[in-house]
């Protein structure tokens, strides 16, 4: 279960700011999803 | 947590290479080996669904999420540690670390956050027994297999491959809160499946492993011994997959499916086990066995789940 096809490298055309912006957006969405998940876990554990 | 402490304080991989650009989120995702994770998620989900106890859907989702994040973290730790080796193998040279698209510190920190986060979330949301098994599985894969066994012994995959056997056990324990015979048998099935699955691959990418000095079975013991070992594990796998049916843990749907699927697995293994490589050999039987071994595990665990819903 250790195997996968090699990933294709992303073309190196985007600016550093664009890369940071995209990463921050994904991080923000991840944190928001985590908060929502914890909320629903709390509800589920109380039910 | 032993593995985390060890890795952050005393182990430094050789030749850290600085990255030229900030980390792309796609490269961080690639670090978690998403394709491998799909099988981990599937077997974990099957263990959870096949368990006799039902849990709240949100908690079931959380348990599977934790298994996936933990597996992703362990895979990222594996890539962090093996970046130099990956650079020397055609199959892995285009990963983010060997390509310099990520720096090693980011990869290691990302991996540690995923590993510790998954264990604590599992502990708080589901229970500390599945969390402890998840932690053991992470340390098993990233420390015992990747760092200790893989570079030292041709039996690396036999013991280290057990890391991939944890997800159904964790899924089952997350649902029931206890370790019984059935999840241990599910663990044993994947444990026994791993060597023939991986050695079939190792037979046709042997030169890659030899080039970077990884002592895989075909490199150290030779093809003949590897083929014999594939055959032995495949012979043992067939009766083992029937155990859940024999002990009454599953019904006929699983029993019949397991027999047919495992018999075909054995037939393909016999073909690999009894042949010798010829001139200009394309290794088709080995490639077929490897491809089938992935389908086999999906189908076997799908049968386990179907068996819960179809009673004959």
PDB file of N, CA and C in Angstrom, chain A residues 1-40:
ATOM      1  N   UNK A   1       0.827  -1.192   0.000  1.00  0.00           N
ATOM      2  CA  UNK A   1       0.000   0.000   0.000  1.00  0.00           C
ATOM      3  C   UNK A   1       0.868   1.252   0.000  1.00  0.00           C
ATOM      4  N   UNK A   2       2.025   1.032  -0.481  1.00  0.00           N
ATOM      5  CA  UNK A   2       3.022   2.090  -0.382  1.00  0.00           C
ATOM      6  C   UNK A   2       3.224   2.773  -1.727  1.00  0.00           C
ATOM      7  N   UNK A   3       2.438   2.373  -2.727  1.00  0.00           N
ATOM      8  CA  UNK A   3       2.807   2.769  -4.089  1.00  0.00           C
ATOM      9  C   UNK A   3       1.815   3.710  -4.732  1.00  0.00           C
ATOM     10  N   UNK A   4       2.322   4.635  -5.570  1.00  0.00           N
ATOM     11  CA  UNK A   4       1.464   5.433  -6.403  1.00  0.00           C
ATOM     12  C   UNK A   4       2.231   5.869  -7.626  1.00  0.00           C
ATOM     13  N   UNK A   5       1.491   6.333  -8.633  1.00  0.00           N
ATOM     14  CA  UNK A   5       2.153   6.828  -9.829  1.00  0.00           C
ATOM     15  C   UNK A   5       2.836   8.155  -9.489  1.00  0.00           C
ATOM     16  N   UNK A   6       3.933   8.501 -10.150  1.00  0.00           N
ATOM     17  CA  UNK A   6       4.593   9.761  -9.858  1.00  0.00           C
ATOM     18  C   UNK A   6       3.700  10.947 -10.191  1.00  0.00           C
ATOM     19  N   UNK A   7       3.762  11.975  -9.302  1.00  0.00           N
ATOM     20  CA  UNK A   7       2.946  13.160  -9.545  1.00  0.00           C
ATOM     21  C   UNK A   7       3.576  13.994 -10.652  1.00  0.00           C
ATOM     22  N   UNK A   8       2.720  14.671 -11.412  1.00  0.00           N
ATOM     23  CA  UNK A   8       3.241  15.564 -12.440  1.00  0.00           C
ATOM     24  C   UNK A   8       3.551  16.909 -11.794  1.00  0.00           C
ATOM     25  N   UNK A   9       4.765  17.451 -11.937  1.00  0.00           N
ATOM     26  CA  UNK A   9       5.085  18.710 -11.286  1.00  0.00           C
ATOM     27  C   UNK A   9       4.246  19.847 -11.846  1.00  0.00           C
ATOM     28  N   UNK A  10       3.820  20.777 -10.933  1.00  0.00           N
ATOM     29  CA  UNK A  10       3.024  21.910 -11.380  1.00  0.00           C
ATOM     30  C   UNK A  10       3.916  22.871 -12.155  1.00  0.00           C
ATOM     31  N   UNK A  11       3.405  23.461 -13.216  1.00  0.00           N
ATOM     32  CA  UNK A  11       4.226  24.409 -13.960  1.00  0.00           C
ATOM     33  C   UNK A  11       4.576  25.609 -13.079  1.00  0.00           C
ATOM     34  N   UNK A  12       5.828  26.066 -13.183  1.00  0.00           N
ATOM     35  CA  UNK A  12       6.362  27.089 -12.295  1.00  0.00           C
ATOM     36  C   UNK A  12       6.045  28.478 -12.831  1.00  0.00           C
ATOM     37  N   UNK A  13       4.765  28.801 -12.977  1.00  0.00           N
ATOM     38  CA  UNK A  13       4.408  30.056 -13.635  1.00  0.00           C
ATOM     39  C   UNK A  13       3.741  31.058 -12.692  1.00  0.00           C
ATOM     40  N   UNK A  14       3.297  30.624 -11.494  1.00  0.00           N
ATOM     41  CA  UNK A  14       2.535  31.514 -10.627  1.00  0.00           C
ATOM     42  C   UNK A  14       3.461  32.302  -9.708  1.00  0.00           C
ATOM     43  N   UNK A  15       3.011  33.499  -9.321  1.00  0.00           N
ATOM     44  CA  UNK A  15       3.854  34.348  -8.467  1.00  0.00           C
ATOM     45  C   UNK A  15       3.842  33.813  -7.039  1.00  0.00           C
ATOM     46  N   UNK A  16       4.848  34.239  -6.275  1.00  0.00           N
ATOM     47  CA  UNK A  16       4.959  33.830  -4.871  1.00  0.00           C
ATOM     48  C   UNK A  16       3.727  34.285  -4.091  1.00  0.00           C
ATOM     49  N   UNK A  17       3.250  35.509  -4.381  1.00  0.00           N
ATOM     50  CA  UNK A  17       2.067  36.038  -3.684  1.00  0.00           C
ATOM     51  C   UNK A  17       0.844  35.186  -3.966  1.00  0.00           C
ATOM     52  N   UNK A  18       0.712  34.760  -5.226  1.00  0.00           N
ATOM     53  CA  UNK A  18      -0.443  33.934  -5.604  1.00  0.00           C
ATOM     54  C   UNK A  18      -0.406  32.586  -4.881  1.00  0.00           C
ATOM     55  N   UNK A  19       0.794  32.025  -4.804  1.00  0.00           N
ATOM     56  CA  UNK A  19       0.941  30.733  -4.121  1.00  0.00           C
ATOM     57  C   UNK A  19       0.576  30.870  -2.644  1.00  0.00           C
ATOM     58  N   UNK A  20       1.084  31.929  -1.995  1.00  0.00           N
ATOM     59  CA  UNK A  20       0.791  32.167  -0.568  1.00  0.00           C
ATOM     60  C   UNK A  20      -0.706  32.390  -0.360  1.00  0.00           C
ATOM     61  N   UNK A  21      -1.299  33.167  -1.263  1.00  0.00           N
ATOM     62  CA  UNK A  21      -2.722  33.480  -1.145  1.00  0.00           C
ATOM     63  C   UNK A  21      -3.557  32.189  -1.226  1.00  0.00           C
ATOM     64  N   UNK A  22      -3.236  31.350  -2.192  1.00  0.00           N
ATOM     65  CA  UNK A  22      -3.964  30.086  -2.357  1.00  0.00           C
ATOM     66  C   UNK A  22      -3.796  29.196  -1.129  1.00  0.00           C
ATOM     67  N   UNK A  23      -2.556  29.144  -0.612  1.00  0.00           N
ATOM     68  CA  UNK A  23      -2.296  28.283   0.545  1.00  0.00           C
ATOM     69  C   UNK A  23      -3.047  28.795   1.772  1.00  0.00           C
ATOM     70  N   UNK A  24      -3.043  30.121   1.944  1.00  0.00           N
ATOM     71  CA  UNK A  24      -3.755  30.694   3.090  1.00  0.00           C
ATOM     72  C   UNK A  24      -5.263  30.435   2.990  1.00  0.00           C
ATOM     73  N   UNK A  25      -5.768  30.498   1.774  1.00  0.00           N
ATOM     74  CA  UNK A  25      -7.195  30.244   1.564  1.00  0.00           C
ATOM     75  C   UNK A  25      -7.536  28.799   1.949  1.00  0.00           C
ATOM     76  N   UNK A  26      -6.702  27.868   1.510  1.00  0.00           N
ATOM     77  CA  UNK A  26      -6.936  26.459   1.836  1.00  0.00           C
ATOM     78  C   UNK A  26      -6.818  26.229   3.345  1.00  0.00           C
ATOM     79  N   UNK A  27      -5.829  26.887   3.964  1.00  0.00           N
ATOM     80  CA  UNK A  27      -5.645  26.765   5.413  1.00  0.00           C
ATOM     81  C   UNK A  27      -6.863  27.315   6.155  1.00  0.00           C
ATOM     82  N   UNK A  28      -7.361  28.471   5.695  1.00  0.00           N
ATOM     83  CA  UNK A  28      -8.542  29.071   6.311  1.00  0.00           C
ATOM     84  C   UNK A  28      -9.755  28.164   6.197  1.00  0.00           C
ATOM     85  N   UNK A  29      -9.950  27.607   5.014  1.00  0.00           N
ATOM     86  CA  UNK A  29     -11.072  26.684   4.815  1.00  0.00           C
ATOM     87  C   UNK A  29     -10.932  25.458   5.718  1.00  0.00           C
ATOM     88  N   UNK A  30      -9.697  24.970   5.843  1.00  0.00           N
ATOM     89  CA  UNK A  30      -9.436  23.810   6.711  1.00  0.00           C
ATOM     90  C   UNK A  30      -9.778  24.109   8.157  1.00  0.00           C
ATOM     91  N   UNK A  31      -9.388  25.302   8.625  1.00  0.00           N
ATOM     92  CA  UNK A  31      -9.683  25.677  10.011  1.00  0.00           C
ATOM     93  C   UNK A  31     -11.192  25.834  10.224  1.00  0.00           C
ATOM     94  N   UNK A  32     -11.859  26.449   9.243  1.00  0.00           N
ATOM     95  CA  UNK A  32     -13.319  26.615   9.346  1.00  0.00           C
ATOM     96  C   UNK A  32     -14.000  25.246   9.393  1.00  0.00           C
ATOM     97  N   UNK A  33     -13.527  24.332   8.551  1.00  0.00           N
ATOM     98  CA  UNK A  33     -14.100  22.982   8.532  1.00  0.00           C
ATOM     99  C   UNK A  33     -13.870  22.291   9.872  1.00  0.00           C
ATOM    100  N   UNK A  34     -12.703  22.516  10.477  1.00  0.00           N
ATOM    101  CA  UNK A  34     -12.383  21.909  11.769  1.00  0.00           C
ATOM    102  C   UNK A  34     -13.341  22.417  12.858  1.00  0.00           C
ATOM    103  N   UNK A  35     -13.599  23.737  12.835  1.00  0.00           N
ATOM    104  CA  UNK A  35     -14.514  24.326  13.825  1.00  0.00           C
ATOM    105  C   UNK A  35     -15.918  23.725  13.667  1.00  0.00           C
ATOM    106  N   UNK A  36     -16.375  23.633  12.422  1.00  0.00           N
ATOM    107  CA  UNK A  36     -17.703  23.060  12.163  1.00  0.00           C
ATOM    108  C   UNK A  36     -17.741  21.593  12.620  1.00  0.00           C
ATOM    109  N   UNK A  37     -16.658  20.864  12.345  1.00  0.00           N
ATOM    110  CA  UNK A  37     -16.596  19.449  12.736  1.00  0.00           C
ATOM    111  C   UNK A  37     -16.677  19.307  14.256  1.00  0.00           C
ATOM    112  N   UNK A  38     -15.911  20.145  14.965  1.00  0.00           N
ATOM    113  CA  UNK A  38     -15.925  20.070  16.439  1.00  0.00           C
ATOM    114  C   UNK A  38     -17.326  20.386  16.967  1.00  0.00           C
ATOM    115  N   UNK A  39     -18.004  21.360  16.325  1.00  0.00           N
ATOM    116  CA  UNK A  39     -19.375  21.689  16.730  1.00  0.00           C
ATOM    117  C   UNK A  39     -20.289  20.458  16.590  1.00  0.00           C
ATOM    118  N   UNK A  40     -20.215  19.806  15.425  1.00  0.00           N
ATOM    119  CA  UNK A  40     -21.083  18.650  15.194  1.00  0.00           C
ATOM    120  C   UNK A  40     -20.688  17.454  16.080  1.00  0.00           C
TER     121      UNK A  40
END
